[in-house]
XYZ file of C-alpha atoms in Angstrom:
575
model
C 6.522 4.677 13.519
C 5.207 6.807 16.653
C 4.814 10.047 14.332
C 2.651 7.156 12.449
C 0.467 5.923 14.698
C -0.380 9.560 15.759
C -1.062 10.992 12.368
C -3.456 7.572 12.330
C -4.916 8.899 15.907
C -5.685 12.406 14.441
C -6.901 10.909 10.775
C -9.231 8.248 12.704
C -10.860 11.233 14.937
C -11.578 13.297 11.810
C -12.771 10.771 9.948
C -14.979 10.065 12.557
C -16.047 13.326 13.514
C -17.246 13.737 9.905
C -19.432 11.051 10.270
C -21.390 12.398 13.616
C -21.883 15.510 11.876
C -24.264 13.904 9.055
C -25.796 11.274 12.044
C -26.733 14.563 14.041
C -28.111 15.719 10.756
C -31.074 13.867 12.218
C -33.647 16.369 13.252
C -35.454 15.313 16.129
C -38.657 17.149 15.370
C -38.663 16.707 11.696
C -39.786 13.059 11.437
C -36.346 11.278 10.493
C -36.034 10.556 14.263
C -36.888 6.840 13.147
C -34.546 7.089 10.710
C -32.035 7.106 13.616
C -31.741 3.401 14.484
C -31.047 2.576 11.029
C -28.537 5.215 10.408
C -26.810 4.496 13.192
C -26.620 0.292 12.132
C -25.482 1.239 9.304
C -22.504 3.586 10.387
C -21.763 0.715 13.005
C -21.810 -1.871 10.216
C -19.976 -0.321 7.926
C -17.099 1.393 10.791
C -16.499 -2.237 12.978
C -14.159 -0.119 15.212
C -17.439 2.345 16.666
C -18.349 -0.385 19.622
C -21.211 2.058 21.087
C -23.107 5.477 19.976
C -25.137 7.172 22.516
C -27.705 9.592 20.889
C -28.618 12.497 23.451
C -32.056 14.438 22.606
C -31.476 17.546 25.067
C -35.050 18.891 24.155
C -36.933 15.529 25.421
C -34.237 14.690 27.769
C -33.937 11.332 26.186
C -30.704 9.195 25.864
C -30.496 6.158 23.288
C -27.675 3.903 23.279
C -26.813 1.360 20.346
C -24.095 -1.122 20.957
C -22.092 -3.598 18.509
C -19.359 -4.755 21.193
C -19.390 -4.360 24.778
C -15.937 -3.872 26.177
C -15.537 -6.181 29.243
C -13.110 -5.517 32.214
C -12.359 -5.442 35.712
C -14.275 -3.528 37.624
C -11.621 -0.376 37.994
C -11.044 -0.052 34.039
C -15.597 -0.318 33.533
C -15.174 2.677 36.506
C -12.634 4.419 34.414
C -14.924 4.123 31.218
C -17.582 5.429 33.310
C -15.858 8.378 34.140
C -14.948 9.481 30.862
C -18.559 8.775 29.748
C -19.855 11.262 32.502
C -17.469 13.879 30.973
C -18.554 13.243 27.527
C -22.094 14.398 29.012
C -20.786 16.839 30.927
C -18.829 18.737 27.742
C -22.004 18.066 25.216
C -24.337 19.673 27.773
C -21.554 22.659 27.809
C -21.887 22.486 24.053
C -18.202 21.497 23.801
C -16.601 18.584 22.050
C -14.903 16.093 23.911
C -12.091 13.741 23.179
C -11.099 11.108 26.210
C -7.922 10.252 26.605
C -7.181 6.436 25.395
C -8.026 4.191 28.033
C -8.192 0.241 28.270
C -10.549 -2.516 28.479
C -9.528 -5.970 28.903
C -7.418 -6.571 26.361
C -8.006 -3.632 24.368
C -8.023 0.065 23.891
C -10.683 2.709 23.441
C -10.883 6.666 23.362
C -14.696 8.259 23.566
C -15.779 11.476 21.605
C -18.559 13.436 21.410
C -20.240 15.943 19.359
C -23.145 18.602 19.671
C -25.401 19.689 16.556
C -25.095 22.837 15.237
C -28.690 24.218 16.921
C -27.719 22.787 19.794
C -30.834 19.998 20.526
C -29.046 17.127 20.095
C -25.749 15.031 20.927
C -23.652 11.647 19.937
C -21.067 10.130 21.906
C -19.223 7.582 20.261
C -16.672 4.985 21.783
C -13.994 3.621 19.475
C -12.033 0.748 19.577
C -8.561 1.620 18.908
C -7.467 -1.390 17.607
C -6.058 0.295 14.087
C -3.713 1.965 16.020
C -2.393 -1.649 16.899
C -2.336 -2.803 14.017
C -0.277 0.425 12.534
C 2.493 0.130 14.912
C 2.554 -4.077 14.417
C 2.388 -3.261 10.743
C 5.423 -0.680 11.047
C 7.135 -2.644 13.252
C 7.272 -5.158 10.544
C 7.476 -2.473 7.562
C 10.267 -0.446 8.793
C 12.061 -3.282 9.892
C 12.220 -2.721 13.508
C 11.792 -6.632 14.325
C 13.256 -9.356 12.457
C 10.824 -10.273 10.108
C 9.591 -12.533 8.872
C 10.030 -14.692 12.305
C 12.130 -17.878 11.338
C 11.119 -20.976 12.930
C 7.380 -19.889 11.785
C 6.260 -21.240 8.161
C 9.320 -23.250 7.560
C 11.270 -20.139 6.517
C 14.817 -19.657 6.475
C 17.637 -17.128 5.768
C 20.499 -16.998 3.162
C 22.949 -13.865 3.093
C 22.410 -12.382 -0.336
C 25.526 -12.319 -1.661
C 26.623 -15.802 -0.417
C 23.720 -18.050 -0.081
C 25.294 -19.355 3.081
C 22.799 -19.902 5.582
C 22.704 -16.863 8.576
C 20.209 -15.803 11.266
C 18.415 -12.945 11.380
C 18.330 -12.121 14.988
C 17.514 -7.968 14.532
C 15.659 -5.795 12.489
C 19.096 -4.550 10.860
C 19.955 -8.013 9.565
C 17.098 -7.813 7.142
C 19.945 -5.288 4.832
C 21.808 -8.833 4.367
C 19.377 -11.248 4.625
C 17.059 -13.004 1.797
C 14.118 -15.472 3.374
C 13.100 -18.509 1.472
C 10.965 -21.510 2.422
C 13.548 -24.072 3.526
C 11.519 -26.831 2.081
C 11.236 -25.670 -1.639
C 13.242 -24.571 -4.729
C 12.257 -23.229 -8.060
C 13.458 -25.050 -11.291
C 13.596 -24.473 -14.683
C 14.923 -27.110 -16.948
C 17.160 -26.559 -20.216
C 15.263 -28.921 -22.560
C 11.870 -27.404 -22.538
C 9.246 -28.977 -19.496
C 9.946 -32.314 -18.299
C 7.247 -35.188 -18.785
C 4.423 -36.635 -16.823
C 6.778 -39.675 -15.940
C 9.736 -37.430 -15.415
C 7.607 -35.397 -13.024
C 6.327 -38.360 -10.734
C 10.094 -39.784 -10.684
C 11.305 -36.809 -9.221
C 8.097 -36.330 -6.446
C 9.016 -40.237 -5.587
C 12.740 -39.248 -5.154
C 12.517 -35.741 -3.135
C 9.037 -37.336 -1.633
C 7.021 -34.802 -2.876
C 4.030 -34.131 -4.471
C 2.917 -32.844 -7.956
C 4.615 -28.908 -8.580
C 3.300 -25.418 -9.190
C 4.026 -24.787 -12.698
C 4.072 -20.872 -14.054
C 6.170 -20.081 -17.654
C 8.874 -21.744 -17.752
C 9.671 -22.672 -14.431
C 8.937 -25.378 -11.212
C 8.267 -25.051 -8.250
C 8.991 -28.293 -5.870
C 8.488 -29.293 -2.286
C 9.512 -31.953 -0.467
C 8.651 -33.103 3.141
C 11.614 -34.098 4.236
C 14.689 -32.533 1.638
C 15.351 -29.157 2.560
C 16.816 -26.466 0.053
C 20.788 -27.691 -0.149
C 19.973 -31.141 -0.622
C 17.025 -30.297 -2.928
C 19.808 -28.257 -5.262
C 22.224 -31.309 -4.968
C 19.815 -33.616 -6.403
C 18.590 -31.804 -9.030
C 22.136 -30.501 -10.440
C 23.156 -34.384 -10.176
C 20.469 -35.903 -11.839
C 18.633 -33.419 -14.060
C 20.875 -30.622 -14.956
C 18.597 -27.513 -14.910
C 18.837 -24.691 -16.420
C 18.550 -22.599 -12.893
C 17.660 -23.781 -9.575
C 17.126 -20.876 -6.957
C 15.172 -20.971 -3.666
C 11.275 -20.158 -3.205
C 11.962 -16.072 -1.875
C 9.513 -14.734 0.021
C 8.915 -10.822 -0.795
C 7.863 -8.364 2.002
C 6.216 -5.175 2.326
C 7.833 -2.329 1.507
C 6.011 0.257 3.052
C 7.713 3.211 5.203
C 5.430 22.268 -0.010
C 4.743 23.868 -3.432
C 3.585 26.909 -3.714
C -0.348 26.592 -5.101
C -1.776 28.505 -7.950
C -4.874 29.689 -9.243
C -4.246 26.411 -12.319
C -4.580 23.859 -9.087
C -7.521 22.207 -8.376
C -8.787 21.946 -4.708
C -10.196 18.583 -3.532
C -12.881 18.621 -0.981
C -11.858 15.653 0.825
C -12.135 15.702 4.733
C -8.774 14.971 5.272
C -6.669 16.042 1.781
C -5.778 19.736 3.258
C -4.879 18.688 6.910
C -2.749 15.527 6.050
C -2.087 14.853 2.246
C 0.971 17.289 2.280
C 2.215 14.538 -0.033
C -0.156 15.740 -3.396
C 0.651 19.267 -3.569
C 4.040 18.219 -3.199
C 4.666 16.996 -6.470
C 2.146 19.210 -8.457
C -0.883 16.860 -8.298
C -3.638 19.444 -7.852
C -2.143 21.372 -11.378
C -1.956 17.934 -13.005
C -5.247 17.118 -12.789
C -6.061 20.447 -14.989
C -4.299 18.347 -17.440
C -5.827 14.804 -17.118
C -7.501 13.563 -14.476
C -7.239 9.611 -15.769
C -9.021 7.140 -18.071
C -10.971 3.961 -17.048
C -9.248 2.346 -20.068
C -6.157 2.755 -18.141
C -5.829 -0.303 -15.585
C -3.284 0.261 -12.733
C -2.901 -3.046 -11.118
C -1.476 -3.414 -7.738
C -0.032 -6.673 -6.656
C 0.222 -6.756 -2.787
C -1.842 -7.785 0.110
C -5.494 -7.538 -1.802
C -7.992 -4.886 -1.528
C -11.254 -3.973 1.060
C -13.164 -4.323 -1.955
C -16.434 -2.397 0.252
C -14.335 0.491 1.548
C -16.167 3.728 1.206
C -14.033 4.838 -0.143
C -12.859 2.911 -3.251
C -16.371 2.374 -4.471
C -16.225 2.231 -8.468
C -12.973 2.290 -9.007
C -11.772 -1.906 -8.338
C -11.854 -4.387 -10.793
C -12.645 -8.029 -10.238
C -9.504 -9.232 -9.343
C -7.359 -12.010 -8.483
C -5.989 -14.498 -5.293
C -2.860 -16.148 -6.320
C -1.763 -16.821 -2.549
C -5.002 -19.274 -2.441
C -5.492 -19.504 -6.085
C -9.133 -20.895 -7.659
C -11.891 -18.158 -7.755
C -11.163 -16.786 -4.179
C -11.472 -13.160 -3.844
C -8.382 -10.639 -3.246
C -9.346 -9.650 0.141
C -7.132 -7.690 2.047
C -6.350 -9.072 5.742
C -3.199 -7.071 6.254
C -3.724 -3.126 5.101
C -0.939 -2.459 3.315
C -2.605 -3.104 -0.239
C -5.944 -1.034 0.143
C -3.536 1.703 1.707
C -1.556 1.051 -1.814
C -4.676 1.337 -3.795
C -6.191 4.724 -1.888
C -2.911 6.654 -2.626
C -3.447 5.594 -6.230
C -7.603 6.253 -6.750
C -9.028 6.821 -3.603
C -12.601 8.715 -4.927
C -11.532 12.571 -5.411
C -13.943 15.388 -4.183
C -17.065 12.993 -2.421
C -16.279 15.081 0.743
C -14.671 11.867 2.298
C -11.333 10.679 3.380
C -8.672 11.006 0.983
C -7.835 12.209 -2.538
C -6.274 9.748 -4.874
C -3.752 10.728 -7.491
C -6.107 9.293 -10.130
C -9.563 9.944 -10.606
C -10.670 7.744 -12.919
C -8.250 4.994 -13.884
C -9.540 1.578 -12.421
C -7.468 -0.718 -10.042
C -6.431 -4.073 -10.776
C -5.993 -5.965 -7.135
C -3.815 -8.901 -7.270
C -3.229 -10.677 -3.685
C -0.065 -11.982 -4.090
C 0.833 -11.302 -0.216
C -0.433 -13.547 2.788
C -2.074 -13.057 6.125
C 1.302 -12.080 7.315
C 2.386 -9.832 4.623
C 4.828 -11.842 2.573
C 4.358 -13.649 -0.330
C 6.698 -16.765 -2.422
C 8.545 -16.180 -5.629
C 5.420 -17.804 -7.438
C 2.596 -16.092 -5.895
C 4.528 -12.712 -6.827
C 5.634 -13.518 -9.851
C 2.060 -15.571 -11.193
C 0.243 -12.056 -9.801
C 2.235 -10.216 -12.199
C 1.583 -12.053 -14.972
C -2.001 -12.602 -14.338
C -2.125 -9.091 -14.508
C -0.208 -8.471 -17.503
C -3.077 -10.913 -19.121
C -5.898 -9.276 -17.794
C -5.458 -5.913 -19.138
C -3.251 -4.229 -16.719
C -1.301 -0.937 -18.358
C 0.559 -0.450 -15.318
C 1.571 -2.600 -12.364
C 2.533 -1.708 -8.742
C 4.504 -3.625 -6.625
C 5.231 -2.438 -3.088
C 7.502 -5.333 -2.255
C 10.625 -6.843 -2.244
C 13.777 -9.137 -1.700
C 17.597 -9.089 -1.920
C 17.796 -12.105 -3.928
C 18.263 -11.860 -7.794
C 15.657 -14.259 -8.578
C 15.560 -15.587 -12.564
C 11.729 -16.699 -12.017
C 10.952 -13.372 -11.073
C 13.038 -11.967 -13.817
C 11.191 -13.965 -15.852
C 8.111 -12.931 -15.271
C 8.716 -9.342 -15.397
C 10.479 -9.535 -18.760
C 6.801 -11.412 -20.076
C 4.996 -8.016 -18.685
C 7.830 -5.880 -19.618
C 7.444 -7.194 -23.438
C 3.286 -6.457 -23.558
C 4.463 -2.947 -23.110
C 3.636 -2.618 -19.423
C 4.988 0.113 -16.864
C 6.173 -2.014 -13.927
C 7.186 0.358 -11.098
C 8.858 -1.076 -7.527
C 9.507 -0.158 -4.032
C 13.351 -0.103 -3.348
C 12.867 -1.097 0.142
C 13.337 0.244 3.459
C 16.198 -1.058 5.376
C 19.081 2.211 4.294
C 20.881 0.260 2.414
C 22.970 0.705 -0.653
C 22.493 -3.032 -1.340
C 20.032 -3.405 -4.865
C 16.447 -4.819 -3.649
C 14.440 -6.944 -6.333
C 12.087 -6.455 -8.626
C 13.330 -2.755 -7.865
C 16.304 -3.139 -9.444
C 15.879 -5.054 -12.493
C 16.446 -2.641 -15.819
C 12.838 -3.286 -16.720
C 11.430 -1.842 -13.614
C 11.060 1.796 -12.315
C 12.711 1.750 -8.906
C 11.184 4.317 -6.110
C 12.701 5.953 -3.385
C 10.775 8.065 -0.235
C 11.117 11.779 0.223
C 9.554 13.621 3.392
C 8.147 16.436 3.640
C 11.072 18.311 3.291
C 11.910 16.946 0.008
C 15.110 15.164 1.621
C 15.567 11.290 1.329
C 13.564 9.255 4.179
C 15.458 8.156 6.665
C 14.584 4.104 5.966
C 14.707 4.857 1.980
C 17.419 2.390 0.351
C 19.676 3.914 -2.046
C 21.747 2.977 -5.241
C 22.647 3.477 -8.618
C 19.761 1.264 -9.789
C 17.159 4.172 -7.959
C 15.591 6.021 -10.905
C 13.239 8.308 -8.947
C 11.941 8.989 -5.493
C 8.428 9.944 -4.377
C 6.883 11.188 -0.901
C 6.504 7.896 1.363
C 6.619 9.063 4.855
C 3.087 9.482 6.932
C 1.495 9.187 3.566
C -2.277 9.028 4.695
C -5.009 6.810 2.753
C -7.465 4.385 2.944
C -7.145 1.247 5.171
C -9.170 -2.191 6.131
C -12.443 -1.836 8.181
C -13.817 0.999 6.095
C -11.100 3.217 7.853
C -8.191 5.528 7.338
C -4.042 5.396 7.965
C -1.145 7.280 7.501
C 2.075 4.585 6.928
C 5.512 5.661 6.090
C 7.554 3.413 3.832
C 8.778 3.249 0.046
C 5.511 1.030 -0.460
C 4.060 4.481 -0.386
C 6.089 6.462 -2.547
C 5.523 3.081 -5.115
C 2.005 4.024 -5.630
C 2.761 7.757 -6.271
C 4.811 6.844 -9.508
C 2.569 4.156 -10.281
C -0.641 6.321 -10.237
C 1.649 9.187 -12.187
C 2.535 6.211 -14.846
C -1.125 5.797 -15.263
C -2.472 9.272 -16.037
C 0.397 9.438 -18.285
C -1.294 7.092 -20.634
C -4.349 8.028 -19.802
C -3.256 11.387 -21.486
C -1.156 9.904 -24.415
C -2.297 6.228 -24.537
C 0.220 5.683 -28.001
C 3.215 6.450 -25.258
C 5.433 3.461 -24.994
C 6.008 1.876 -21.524
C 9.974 2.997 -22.098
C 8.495 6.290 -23.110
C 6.588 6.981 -19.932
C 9.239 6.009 -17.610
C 11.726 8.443 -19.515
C 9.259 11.035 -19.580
C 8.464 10.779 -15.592
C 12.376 10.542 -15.018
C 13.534 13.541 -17.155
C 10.597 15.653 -15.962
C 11.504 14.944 -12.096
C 12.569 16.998 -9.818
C 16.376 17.139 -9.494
C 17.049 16.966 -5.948
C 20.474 16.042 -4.009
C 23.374 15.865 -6.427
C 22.750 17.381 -10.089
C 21.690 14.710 -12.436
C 21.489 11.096 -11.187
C 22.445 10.352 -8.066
C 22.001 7.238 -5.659
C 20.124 8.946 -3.182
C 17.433 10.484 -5.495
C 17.792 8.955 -8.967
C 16.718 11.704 -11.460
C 14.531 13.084 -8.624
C 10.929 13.782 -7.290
C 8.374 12.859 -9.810
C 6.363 16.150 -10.885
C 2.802 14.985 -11.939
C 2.387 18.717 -13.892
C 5.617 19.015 -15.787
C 5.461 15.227 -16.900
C 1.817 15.359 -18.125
C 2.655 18.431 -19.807
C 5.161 17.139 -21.646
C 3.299 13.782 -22.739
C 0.497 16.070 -23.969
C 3.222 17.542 -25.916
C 1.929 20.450 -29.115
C -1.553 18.584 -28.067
C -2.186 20.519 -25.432
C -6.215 21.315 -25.961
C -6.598 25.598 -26.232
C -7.984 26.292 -22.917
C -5.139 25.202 -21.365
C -2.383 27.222 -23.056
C -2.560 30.078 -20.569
C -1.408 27.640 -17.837
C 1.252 26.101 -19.952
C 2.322 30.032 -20.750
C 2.258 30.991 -17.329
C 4.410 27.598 -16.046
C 7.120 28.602 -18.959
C 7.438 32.198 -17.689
C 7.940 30.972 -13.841
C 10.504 28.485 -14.929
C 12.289 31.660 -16.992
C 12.063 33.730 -14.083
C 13.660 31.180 -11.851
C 16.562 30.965 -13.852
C 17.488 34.497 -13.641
C-alpha cells in the first residue's frame, strides 16, 4: 500500500509537471498572454485537485494568481503555506524547480510545485490538493484487505463462513479468506416449476412483508423488512420448494523486464517508460506490431463505472450501463477502481499523455455494477454481465469477487459463456488457497498478480482453479478527477488478460471464446513449477507469442522477419 501511494505521489507530480510545461507555452510577448486566464480555467476545471496557479511574468515583474479552492486553517499551518510559497519564488527566480514537502490545511493535505519556461521569462506555481493520495491508501486499505471490509453493522450486511454458512464475524482484515458478506435482509430464489404468478408473488411479499422482487433469468430476488436470511430460507423451503435459495452476496474489489527489440514499438506517453514496467513485461510493445485492436471488438468491464470525461479515455467508451441504480442513469465512477480497470485496458496510446493502454483501438463497455463503497449484490453483478453479453460485449472483465458458490451468478455467466464470450476474473487478494467466485467457475479465465520480478504477489490467491497470472502490483493508469494512480491488486492483473483476450479477436475474430483462452494459456509464460501449477496456472500471459499464434500461416509478409527472428531466439535459448 505505502510503495502505492508513493508511486501515486511521483505519477501525480509528472502528470502535473507535463501540464505546466504546455501552460508556460504561453509567450508573454507573443499575444496569447490573454489566452492565459482561459487556459488556466480550463486546466483547473478539468484537474479539480490544482486549488491555485500563480503565473510569474519575470520580464514585467507581474504575478497573477487564479484560485478554485482556498485552503483554510489556523493561522500556523496559512504561515507554513506561506513559507513554502516564498520558496517556490525563491527556486523559480534561481531557475530551479521546486517541489514542497506535503503540508496540511485544515482538514486536508497539499504539496506546491513550480516550474520555469525554457527561455527563462516566465513561471507557474501550482498548489495541489493531495486528496488522491487519500483516497489510494483508503482504497488499498479496503483492496488489500487490511481492514475488515465491508464494515458489518453498515448496509444491513452480514457474514457467513464459506464453507459452512454459519454465521461469523469478521473482526480483521485476515477474516475476509473465510468470510462471504450478504445482505442479511435478502435471499435469491429460483423456483423448480418455471416463474411463479402475479398472485403467487403478492402472497409471498404479504407473508415475508415485503415488497414486489428484482427479477433477472431465472431467478428472485426478495426482501423483507423484518425476516432476515435463516428465516427467509425456512419459509421458502416449507412452503414453496425452490429449486435453490442462496443469500444476496455482495462482491468486492479485487484490486492489489524483457529485453526490448528493434520489432517493439515505443509509446510516447508521459509516464509509460518511468512507471508502466508492467507492458514490456509481457511483450506488449512487440504485440502491437501484430495488432493493435479493432473497434468491432467490445471489452466490457463490469466494476465501479467509468470517468466517462477523463483525458484520457476520450473515444474509446461506449454508452454504457448503471445496474446498481438501474433506469437510464449513467455508469459514473465514484470509487476509482473501474476507470483504473478501463486505462490498463485502452487508455489512448502515443497522445503524449498519461498512460499506454494494452489496446489501442478496441472500445470499452462500462457496466457499474459496484456502489459508492465498492461492492456490489449478486444481482447487480450478475444483471451487469448479462446486460453486457446483450449489448455486444466480446469480452468481459470482472475485477471482483466472493467466496460463495453462488448458482445466480453461475447462471448468468453460463448465458454469456454460451454467446461465445471471453469472461476473465480476478482471483482475489487475501493469499489464500480457498477458490474465489466468478474466478473459479470452469467458464471463466481466473488471474493471478506477478511483480516485477515475475514472482507471485504477495496478496495473489492461489489454486488449482488459477489458469494464468498477469502483472498487478503498482500497476499505474488512469483514475477519477481527470488524474492518474498506480494500485496493486489482482483487479489489475484482470484487465491485462482481458485487454490480451480482446486483441486476440481483434486479430482472428472467427477464434472461439474456448479458443482464445487456450491460446493465451498455452502461449504463457511458464513460471514456478513446470506446467500448471497453483501459484501461476500455465503462467504469465505473453501478448507477442499469443497473437502470433492466433494469426497463425496468416501472418501478413512484412511481418515474417519478426516472426523469423522470434523462432531463432527461442532456438537459441534452448541450446
Amino acid at each position: 500500500m505505502d510503495r502505492d501511494v508513493m508511486a501515486t505521489r511521483a505519477i501525480a507530480s509528472a502528470d502535473l509537471g507535463h501540464d505546466l510545461e504546455r501552460l508556460l507555452a504561453v509567450s508573454p510577448g507573443s499575444g496569447k498572454g490573454k489566452a492565459l486566464p482561459d487556459r488556466a480555467a480550463a486546466l483547473q476545471r478539468t484537474h479539480k485537485h490544482i486549488a491555485m496557479l500563480m503565473w510569474i511574468d519575470f520580464d514585467l515583474n507581474q504575478v497573477r494568481t487564479f484560485t478554485s479552492r482556498s485552503p483554510k486553517g489556523s493561522e500556523a499551518e496559512m504561515k507554513q503555506m506561506r513559507r513554502y510559497l516564498a520558496a517556490a519564488k525563491k527556486a523559480l527566480k534561481a531557475h530551479r524547480t521546486y517541489e514542497s514537502p506535503s503540508f496540511r490545511v485544515g482538514d486536508r493535505s497539499y504539496r506546491l510545485l513550480g516550474q520555469r519556461s525554457e527561455d527563462g521569462r516566465t513561471g507557474v506555481i501550482a498548489l495541489l490538493d493531495q486528496d488522491l493520495l487519500s483516497k489510494v491508501e483508503e482504497h488499498q486499505r479496503k483492496n488489500l484487505r487490511l481492514i475488515p471490509y465491508p464494515q458489518e453493522g453498515r448496509y444491513r450486511v452480514e457474514s457467513v463462513h464459506t464453507d459452512t454458512l454459519r454465521d461469523m464475524t469478521v473482526k480483521t482484515g485476515h477474516d475476509n479468506e473465510n468470510a462471504s458478506h450478504y445482505y442479511e435482509n435478502e435471499i435469491v430464489v429460483r423456483f423448480r416449476n418455471g416463474h411463479p404468478t402475479g398472485r403467487q408473488l403478492r402472497t409471498i411479499a404479504r407473508d415475508i412483508h415485503g415488497g414486489s422482487p428484482r427479477k433477472i433469468g431465472y431467478a428472485y430476488i426478495f426482501k423483507s423488512a423484518d425476516m432476515n436470511f435463516s428465516q427467509l430460507r425456512t419459509y421458502f423451503a416449507y412452503k414453496w420448494h425452490p429449486q435453490y435459495t442462496e443469500p444476496h452476496y455482495l462482491y468486492l474489489t479485487n484490486d492489489r523486464v524483457v529485453a526490448q527489440t528493434s520489432d517493439e514499438i515505443m509509446p510516447n506517453d508521459l509516464l509509460f517508460s518511468a512507471y508502466q514496467w508492467n507492458l514490456p513485461a509481457i511483450e506488449t510493445g512487440k504485440g502491437w506490431a501484430l495488432t493493435r485492436g479493432s473497434g468491432d471488438c467490445i471489452v466490457a468491464v463490469v466494476d465501479t463505472g467509468v470517468q466517462k470525461d477523463h483525458p484520457d479515455l476520450q473515444g474509446q467508451l461506449l454508452n454504457g450501463y448503471n445496474a446498481v441504480t438501474g433506469g437510464g442513469s449513467v455508469p459514473d465512477d465514484d470509487v476509482g477502481h473501474g476507470t483504473h480497470v478501463s486505462g490498463i485496458i485502452g487508455a489512448l496510446v502515443n497522445n503524449g499523455e498519461g498512460v499506454a493502454g494494452i489496446s489501442w483501438y478496441n472500445k470499452i463497455l462500462p457496466v457499474k455494477a459496484l456502489d459508492a463503497s465498492g461492492a456490489g449484490t449478486t444481482y447487480s453483478v450478475a444483471e451487469g454481465i448479462i446486460w453486457a453479453a446483450d449489448h455486444g460485449a466480446r469480452v468481459i472483465n470482472l475485477s471482483l469477487g466472493n467466496y460463495a458458490d453462488s448458482q445466480f451468478l453461475h447462471d448468468a455467466v453460463k448465458y454469456a459463456y454460451d454467446r461465445d464470450i471471453v469472461l476473465v476474473s480476478a482471483t482475489g487478494n487475501d493469499n489464500t488457497e480457498r477458490p474465489g467466485y466468478p474466478a473459479a467457475y470452469p467458464e471463466v479465465l481466473a488471474v493471478g498478480a506477478t511483480n516485477a520480478g515475475a514472482e507471485r504477489a504477495s496478496f495473489s490467491n492461489y489454486g488449482d482453479y488459477v489458469d494464468v497470472c498477469a502483472p498487478g502490483e503498482s500497476i499505474a493508469s488512469t483514475y477519477i478527477g481527470s488524474q492518474y494512480a498506480a494500485l496493486s491488486g489482482t483487479s489489475m492483473a484482470s484487465p491485462h488478460v482481458a485487454a490480451l483476450a480482446g486483441l486476440v479477436r481483434s486479430l482472428n475474430p472467427d477464434l472461439t471464446n474456448k479458443e482464445v483462452v487456450e491460446l493465451m494459456k498455452k502461449n504463457a509464460t511458464d513460471l514456478g513449477s513446470p506446467g500448471h501449477d497453483k501459484y501461476f496456472g500455465w503462467g504469465q500471459v505473453d501478448i507477442y507469442r499469443t497473437l502470433a499464434a492466433a494469426a497463425g500461416e496468416d501472418t501478413p509478409l512484412q511481418l515474417w522477419p519478426q516472426r523469423v527472428r522470434e523462432k531463432i531466439r527461442r532456438l537459441e535459448s534452448r541450446e
